Short mmCIF file of C-alpha atoms in Angstrom, two decimals:
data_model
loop_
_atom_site.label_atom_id
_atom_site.label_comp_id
_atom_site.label_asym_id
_atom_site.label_seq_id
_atom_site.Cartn_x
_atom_site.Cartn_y
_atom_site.Cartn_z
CA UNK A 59 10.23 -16.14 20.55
CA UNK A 60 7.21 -14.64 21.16
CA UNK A 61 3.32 -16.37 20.48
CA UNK A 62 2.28 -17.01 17.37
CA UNK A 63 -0.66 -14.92 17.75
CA UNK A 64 1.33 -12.11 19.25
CA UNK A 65 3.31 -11.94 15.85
CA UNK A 66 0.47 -12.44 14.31
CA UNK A 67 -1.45 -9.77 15.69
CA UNK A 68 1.72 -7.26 15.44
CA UNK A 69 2.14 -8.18 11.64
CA UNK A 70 -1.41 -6.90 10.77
CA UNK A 71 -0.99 -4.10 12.70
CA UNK A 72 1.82 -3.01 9.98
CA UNK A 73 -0.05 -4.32 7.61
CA UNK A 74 -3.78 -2.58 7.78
CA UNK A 75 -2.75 0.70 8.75
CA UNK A 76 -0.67 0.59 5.72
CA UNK A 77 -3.44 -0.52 3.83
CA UNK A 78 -5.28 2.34 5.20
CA UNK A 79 -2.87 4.95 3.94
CA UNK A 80 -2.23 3.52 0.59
CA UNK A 81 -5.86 2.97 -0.09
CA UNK A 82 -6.24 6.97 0.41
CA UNK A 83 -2.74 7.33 -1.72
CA UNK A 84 -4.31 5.24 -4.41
CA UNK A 85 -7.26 7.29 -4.36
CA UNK A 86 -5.99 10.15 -4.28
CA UNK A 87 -3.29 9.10 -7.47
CA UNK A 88 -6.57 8.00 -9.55
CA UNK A 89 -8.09 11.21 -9.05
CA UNK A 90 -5.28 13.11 -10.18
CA UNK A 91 -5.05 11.37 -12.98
CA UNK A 92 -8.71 11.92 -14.10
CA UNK A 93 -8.19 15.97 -13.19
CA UNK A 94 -5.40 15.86 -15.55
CA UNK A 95 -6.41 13.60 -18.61
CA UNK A 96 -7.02 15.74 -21.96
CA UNK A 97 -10.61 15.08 -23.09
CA UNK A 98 -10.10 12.28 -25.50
CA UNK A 99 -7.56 10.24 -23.25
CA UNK A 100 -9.82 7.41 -21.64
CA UNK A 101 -9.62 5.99 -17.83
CA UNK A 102 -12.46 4.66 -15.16
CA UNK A 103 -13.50 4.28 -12.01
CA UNK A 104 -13.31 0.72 -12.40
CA UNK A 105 -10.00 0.40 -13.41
CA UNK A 106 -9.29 1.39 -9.40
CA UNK A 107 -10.63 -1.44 -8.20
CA UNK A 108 -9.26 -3.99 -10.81
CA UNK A 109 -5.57 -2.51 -9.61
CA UNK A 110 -6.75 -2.80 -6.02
CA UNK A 111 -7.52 -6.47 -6.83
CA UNK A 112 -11.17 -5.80 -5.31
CA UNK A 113 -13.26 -6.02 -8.51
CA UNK A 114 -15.10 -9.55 -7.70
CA UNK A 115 -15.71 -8.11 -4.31
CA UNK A 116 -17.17 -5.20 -5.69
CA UNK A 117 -19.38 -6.87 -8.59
CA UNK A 118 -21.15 -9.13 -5.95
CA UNK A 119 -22.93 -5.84 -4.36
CA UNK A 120 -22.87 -3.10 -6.80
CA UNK A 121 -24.32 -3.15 -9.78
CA UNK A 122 -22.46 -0.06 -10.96
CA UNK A 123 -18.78 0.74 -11.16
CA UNK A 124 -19.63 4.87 -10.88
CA UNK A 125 -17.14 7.37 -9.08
CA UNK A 126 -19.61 7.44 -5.91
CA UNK A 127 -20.43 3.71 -5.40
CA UNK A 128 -16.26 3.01 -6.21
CA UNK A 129 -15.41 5.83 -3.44
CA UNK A 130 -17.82 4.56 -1.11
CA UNK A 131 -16.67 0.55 -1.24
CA UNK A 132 -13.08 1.76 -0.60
CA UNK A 133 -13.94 4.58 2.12
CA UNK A 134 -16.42 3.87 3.65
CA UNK A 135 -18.02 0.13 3.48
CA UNK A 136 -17.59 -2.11 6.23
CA UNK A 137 -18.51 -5.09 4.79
CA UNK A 138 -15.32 -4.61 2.36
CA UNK A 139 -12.44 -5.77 4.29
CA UNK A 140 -9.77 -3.90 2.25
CA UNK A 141 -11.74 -0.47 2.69
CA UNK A 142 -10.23 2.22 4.73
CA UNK A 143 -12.13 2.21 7.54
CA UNK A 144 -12.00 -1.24 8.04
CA UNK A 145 -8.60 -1.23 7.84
CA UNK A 146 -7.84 0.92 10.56
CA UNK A 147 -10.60 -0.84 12.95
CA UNK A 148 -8.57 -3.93 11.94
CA UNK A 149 -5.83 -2.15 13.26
CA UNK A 150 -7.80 -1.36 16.13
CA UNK A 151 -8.74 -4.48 17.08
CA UNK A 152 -4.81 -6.07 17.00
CA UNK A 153 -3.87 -2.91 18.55
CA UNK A 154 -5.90 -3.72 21.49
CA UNK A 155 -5.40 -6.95 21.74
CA UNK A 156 -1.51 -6.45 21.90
CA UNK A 157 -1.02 -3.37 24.48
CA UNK A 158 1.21 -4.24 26.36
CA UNK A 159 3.69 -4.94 24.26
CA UNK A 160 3.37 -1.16 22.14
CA UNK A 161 4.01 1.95 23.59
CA UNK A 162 1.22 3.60 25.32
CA UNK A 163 0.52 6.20 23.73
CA UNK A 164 -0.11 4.16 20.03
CA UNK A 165 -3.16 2.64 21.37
CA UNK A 166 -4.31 6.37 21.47
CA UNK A 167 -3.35 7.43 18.34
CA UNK A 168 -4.65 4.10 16.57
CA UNK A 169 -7.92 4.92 18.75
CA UNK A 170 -8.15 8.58 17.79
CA UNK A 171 -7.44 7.60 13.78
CA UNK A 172 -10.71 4.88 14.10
CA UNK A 173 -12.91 7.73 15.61
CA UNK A 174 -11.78 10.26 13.37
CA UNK A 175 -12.99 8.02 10.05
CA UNK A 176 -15.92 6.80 11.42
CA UNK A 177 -16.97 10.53 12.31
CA UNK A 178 -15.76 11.63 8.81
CA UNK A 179 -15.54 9.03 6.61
CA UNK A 180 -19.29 9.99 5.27
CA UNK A 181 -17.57 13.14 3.86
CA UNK A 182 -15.79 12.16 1.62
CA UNK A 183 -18.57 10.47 -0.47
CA UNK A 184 -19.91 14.98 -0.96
CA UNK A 185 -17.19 15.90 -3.37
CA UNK A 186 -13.51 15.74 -4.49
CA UNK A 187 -12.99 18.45 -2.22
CA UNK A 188 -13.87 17.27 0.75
CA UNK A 189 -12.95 13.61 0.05
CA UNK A 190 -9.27 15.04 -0.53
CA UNK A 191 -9.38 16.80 3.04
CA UNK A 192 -10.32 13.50 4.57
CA UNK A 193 -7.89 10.97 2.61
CA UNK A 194 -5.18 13.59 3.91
CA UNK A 195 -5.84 13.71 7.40
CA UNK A 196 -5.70 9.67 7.33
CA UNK A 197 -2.47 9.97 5.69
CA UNK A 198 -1.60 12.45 8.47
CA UNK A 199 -2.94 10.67 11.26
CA UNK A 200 -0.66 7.55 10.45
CA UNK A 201 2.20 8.85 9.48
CA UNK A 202 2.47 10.24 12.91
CA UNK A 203 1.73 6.89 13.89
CA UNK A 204 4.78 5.72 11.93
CA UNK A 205 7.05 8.66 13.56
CA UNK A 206 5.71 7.62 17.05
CA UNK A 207 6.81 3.77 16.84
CA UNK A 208 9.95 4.85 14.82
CA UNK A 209 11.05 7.27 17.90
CA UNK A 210 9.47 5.26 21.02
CA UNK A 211 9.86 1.93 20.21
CA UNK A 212 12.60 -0.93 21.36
CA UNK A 213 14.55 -2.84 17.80
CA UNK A 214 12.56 -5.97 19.52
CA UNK A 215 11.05 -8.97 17.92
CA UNK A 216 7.83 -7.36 18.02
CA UNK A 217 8.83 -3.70 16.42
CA UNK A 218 10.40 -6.47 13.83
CA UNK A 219 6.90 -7.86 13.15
CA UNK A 220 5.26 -4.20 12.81
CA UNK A 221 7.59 -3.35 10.62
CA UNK A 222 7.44 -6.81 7.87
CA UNK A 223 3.56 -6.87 8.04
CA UNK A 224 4.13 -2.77 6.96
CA UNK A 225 7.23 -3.25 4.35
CA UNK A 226 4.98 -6.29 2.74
CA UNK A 227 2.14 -4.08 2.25
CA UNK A 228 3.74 -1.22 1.06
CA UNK A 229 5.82 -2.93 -1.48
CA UNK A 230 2.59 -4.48 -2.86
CA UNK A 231 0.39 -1.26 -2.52
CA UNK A 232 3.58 0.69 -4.19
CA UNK A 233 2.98 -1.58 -7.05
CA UNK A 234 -1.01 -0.86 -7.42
CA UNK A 235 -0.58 2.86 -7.27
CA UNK A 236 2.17 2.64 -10.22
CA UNK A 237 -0.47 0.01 -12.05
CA UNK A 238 -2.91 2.77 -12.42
CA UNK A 239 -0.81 4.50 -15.31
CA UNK A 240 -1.10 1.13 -17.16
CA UNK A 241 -4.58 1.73 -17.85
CA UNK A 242 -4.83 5.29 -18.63
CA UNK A 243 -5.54 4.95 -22.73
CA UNK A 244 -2.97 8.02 -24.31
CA UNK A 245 -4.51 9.86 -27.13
CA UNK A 246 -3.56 9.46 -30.70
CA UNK A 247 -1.76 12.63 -31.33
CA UNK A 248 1.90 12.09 -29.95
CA UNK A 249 2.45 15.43 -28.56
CA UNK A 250 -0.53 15.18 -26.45
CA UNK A 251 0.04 11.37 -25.74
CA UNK A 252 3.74 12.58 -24.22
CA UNK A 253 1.45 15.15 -22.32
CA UNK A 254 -0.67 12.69 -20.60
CA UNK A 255 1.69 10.70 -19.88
CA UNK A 256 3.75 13.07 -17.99
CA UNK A 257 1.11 14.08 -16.08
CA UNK A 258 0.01 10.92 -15.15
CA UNK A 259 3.27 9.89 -14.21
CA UNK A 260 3.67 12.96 -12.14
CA UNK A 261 0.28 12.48 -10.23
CA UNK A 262 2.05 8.53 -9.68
CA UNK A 263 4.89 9.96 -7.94
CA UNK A 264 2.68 13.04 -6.09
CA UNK A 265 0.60 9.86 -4.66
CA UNK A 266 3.60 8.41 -2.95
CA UNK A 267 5.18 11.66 -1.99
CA UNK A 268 8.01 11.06 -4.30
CA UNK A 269 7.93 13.50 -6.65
CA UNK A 270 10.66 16.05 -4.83
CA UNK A 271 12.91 12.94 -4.31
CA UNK A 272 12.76 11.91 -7.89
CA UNK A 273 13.75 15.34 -8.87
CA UNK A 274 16.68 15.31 -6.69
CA UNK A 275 17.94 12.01 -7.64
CA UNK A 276 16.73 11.02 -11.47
CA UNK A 277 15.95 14.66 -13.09
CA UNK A 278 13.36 17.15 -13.86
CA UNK A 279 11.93 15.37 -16.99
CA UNK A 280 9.39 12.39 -15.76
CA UNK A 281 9.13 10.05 -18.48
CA UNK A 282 7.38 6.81 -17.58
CA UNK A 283 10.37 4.36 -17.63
CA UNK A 284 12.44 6.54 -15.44
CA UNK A 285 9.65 6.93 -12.94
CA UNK A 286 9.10 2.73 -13.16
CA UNK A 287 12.72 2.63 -12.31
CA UNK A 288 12.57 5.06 -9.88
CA UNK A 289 9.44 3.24 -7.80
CA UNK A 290 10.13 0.05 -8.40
CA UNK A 291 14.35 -0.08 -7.76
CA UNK A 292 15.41 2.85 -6.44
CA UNK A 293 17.46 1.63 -3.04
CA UNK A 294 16.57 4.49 -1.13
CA UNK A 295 13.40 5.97 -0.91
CA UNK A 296 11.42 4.11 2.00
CA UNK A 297 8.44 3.43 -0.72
CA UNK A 298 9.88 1.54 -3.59
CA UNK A 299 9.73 -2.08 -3.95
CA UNK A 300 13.58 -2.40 -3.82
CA UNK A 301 14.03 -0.36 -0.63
CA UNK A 302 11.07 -2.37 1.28
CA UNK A 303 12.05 -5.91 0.00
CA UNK A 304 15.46 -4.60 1.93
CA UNK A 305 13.57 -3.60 5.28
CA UNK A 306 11.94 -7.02 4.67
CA UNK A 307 15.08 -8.61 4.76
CA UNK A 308 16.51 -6.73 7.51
CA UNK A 309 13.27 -7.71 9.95
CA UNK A 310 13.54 -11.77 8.65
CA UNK A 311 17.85 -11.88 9.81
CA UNK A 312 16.50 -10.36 13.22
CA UNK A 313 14.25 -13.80 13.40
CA UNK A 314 14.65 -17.37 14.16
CA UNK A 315 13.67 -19.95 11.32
CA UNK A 316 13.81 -17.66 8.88
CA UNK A 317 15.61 -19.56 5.94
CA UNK A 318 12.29 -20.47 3.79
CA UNK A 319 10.87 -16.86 4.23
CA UNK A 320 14.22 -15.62 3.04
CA UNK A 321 14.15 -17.60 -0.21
CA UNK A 322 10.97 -15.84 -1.35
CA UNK A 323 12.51 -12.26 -0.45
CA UNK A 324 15.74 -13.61 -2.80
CA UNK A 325 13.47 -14.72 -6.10
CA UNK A 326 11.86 -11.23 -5.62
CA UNK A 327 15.38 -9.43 -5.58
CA UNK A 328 16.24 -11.40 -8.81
CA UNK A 329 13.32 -10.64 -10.53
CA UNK A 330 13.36 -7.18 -9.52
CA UNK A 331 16.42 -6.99 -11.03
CA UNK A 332 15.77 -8.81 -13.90
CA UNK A 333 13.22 -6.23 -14.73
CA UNK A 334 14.45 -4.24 -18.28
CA UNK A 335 12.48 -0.99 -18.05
CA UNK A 336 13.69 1.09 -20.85
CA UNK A 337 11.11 1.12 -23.65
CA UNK A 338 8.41 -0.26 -21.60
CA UNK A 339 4.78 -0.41 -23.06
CA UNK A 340 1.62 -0.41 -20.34
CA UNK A 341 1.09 -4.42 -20.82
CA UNK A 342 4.42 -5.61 -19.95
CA UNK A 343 4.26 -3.02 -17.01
CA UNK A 344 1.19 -4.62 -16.04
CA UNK A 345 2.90 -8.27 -16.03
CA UNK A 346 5.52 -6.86 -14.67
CA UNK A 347 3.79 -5.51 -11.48
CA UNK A 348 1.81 -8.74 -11.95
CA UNK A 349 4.57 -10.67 -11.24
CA UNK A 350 5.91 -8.61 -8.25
CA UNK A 351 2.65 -8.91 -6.54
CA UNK A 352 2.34 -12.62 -6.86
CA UNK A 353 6.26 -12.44 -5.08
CA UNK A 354 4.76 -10.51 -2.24
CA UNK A 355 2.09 -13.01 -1.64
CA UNK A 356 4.84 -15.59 -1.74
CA UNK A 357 6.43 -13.73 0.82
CA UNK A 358 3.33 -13.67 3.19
CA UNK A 359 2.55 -17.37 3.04
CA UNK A 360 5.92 -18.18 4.01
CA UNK A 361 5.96 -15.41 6.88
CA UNK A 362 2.73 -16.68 7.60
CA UNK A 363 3.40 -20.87 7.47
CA UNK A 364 6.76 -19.83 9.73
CA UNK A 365 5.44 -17.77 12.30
CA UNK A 366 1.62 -18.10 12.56
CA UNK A 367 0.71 -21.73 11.70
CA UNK A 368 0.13 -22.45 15.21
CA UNK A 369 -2.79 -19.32 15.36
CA UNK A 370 -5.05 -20.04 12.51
CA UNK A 371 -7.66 -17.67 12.79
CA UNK A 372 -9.57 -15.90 9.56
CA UNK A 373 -7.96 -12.30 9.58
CA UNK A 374 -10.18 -10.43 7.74
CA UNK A 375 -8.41 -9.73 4.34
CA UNK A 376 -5.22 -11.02 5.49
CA UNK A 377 -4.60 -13.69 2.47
CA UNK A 378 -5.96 -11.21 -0.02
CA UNK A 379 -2.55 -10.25 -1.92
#
């Protein structure tokens, strides 16, 4: 088995450049949404950063929750340790520190992603425009990230620990990006509540590039409890909760001593499928996500007490679930 702070390091590699993406996902999903909302359908900035879990964080240095200062905290502000950028120089950082057990050429890519935000990250905060050009190439940059340590990579222990730190984060950031359609307030008027709705839910699944998939494998019509179903249980696209509590699963039976771990990843199957979706109103979707996210977190601080107790170090936002 490999060093604690080796597995460590590798885990939050997985982990922030996830975050990274995600972040820009969520983003882009919120804006979307506001685009598409008829005029007396109600939804805020702030409500962002309450599903992003960063609203304390925010409150202690801004004194407003506006569309610029909201954008800014989660692009561009370095003293936020959940923004994008310092995400990826997070990333950076364990990157570095664990060269020589990557492929060579990630180091450059992580590199090249860091540069690219710092140089650019300031334009996002001119428009929606440019902000969307930006949050795109991020999601570019690491997705060819992703394809590089999918196709140049060994199945070690340490592509194992990539790949849990970026499973748990996606299965938790999968659940804040569907959270943002619990707080969009429909209009009275049915027709035009059904309207909203659909478009919200369709700017959910454009946000996690799932909209072709749930086409092909649910249907053309996107009503919200299908596209809950769909995100949250579907077995085979790589960003539902189901389908990365499996890849999570997969990674732990490749590792030693990984029997407590394991029960956490089993009470989140069992809720997950304990879930009843049909009928669902925005609060119990809420709890429900709620309760998913607190599973994740249970997942973590097992991974964490297993494989990391013997590194403790403060990793920026690590314990933030």
């Amino acid at each position: 088995m490999m060093l604690s702070r080796v597995a460590e390091n590798l885990y939050w590699v997985g982990r922030y450049l996830e975050r990274a993406e995600n972040t820009a996902r969520l983003i882009n999903s919120t804006t979307q949404v506001l685009l598409d909302l008829p005029v007396n359908a109600s939804f805020g900035w702030d409500v962002l950063i309450k599903v992003a879990g960063l609203d304390a964080e925010f409150g202690e240095r801004y004194p407003q929750a506006g569309e610029d200062s909201i954008i800014r905290f989660l692009i561009v502000d370095e003293d936020n340790p959940s923004s994008i950028i310092s995400s990826i120089h997070n990333a950076r950082e364990n990157t570095r520190t664990v060269r020589e057990v990557l492929p060579m050429e990630l180091w450059e890519r992580v590199n090249s992603l860091y540069l690219y935000i710092r140089e650019n990250g300031a334009r996002a905060l001119i428009g929606r425009g440019p902000r969307d050009d930006v949050l795109r190439t991020v999601i570019g940059q690491r997705e060819s990230i992703v394809g590089l340590l999918t196709g140049s990579m060994s199945r070690d222990v340490a592509y194992q620990f990539i790949k849990l730190g970026r499973n748990m984060e996606r299965a938790d950031m999968t659940t804040r990006i569907v959270d943002v359609n619990s707080a969009v307030h429909l209009p009275a008027d049915s027709a035009l509540a059904a309207l909203t709705s659909e478009r919200a839910w369709i700017s959910t699944l454009n946000a996690l590039s799932a909209y072709q998939m749930y086409r092909n494998h649910v249907g053309v019509h996107v009503r919200s409890h299908d596209v809950a179903e769909f995100l949250l249980k579907d077995p085979h696209f790589p960003r539902t909760v189901r389908h990365c509590l499996a890849e999570i699963e997969g990674c732990l039976s490749t590792l030693p001593q990984h029997v407590d771990a394991m029960k956490q990843v089993r009470k989140a199957w069992r809720r997950l499928d304990g879930m009843k979706l049909e009928g669902l109103t925005s609060p119990v979707l809420h709890e429900y996500l709620d309760q998913v996210q607190a599973d994740i977190g249970a997942m973590h601080a097992a991974v964490a007490r297993q494989y990391f107790h013997l590194h403790q170090r403060n990793n920026g936002a690590g314990e933030n679930q």
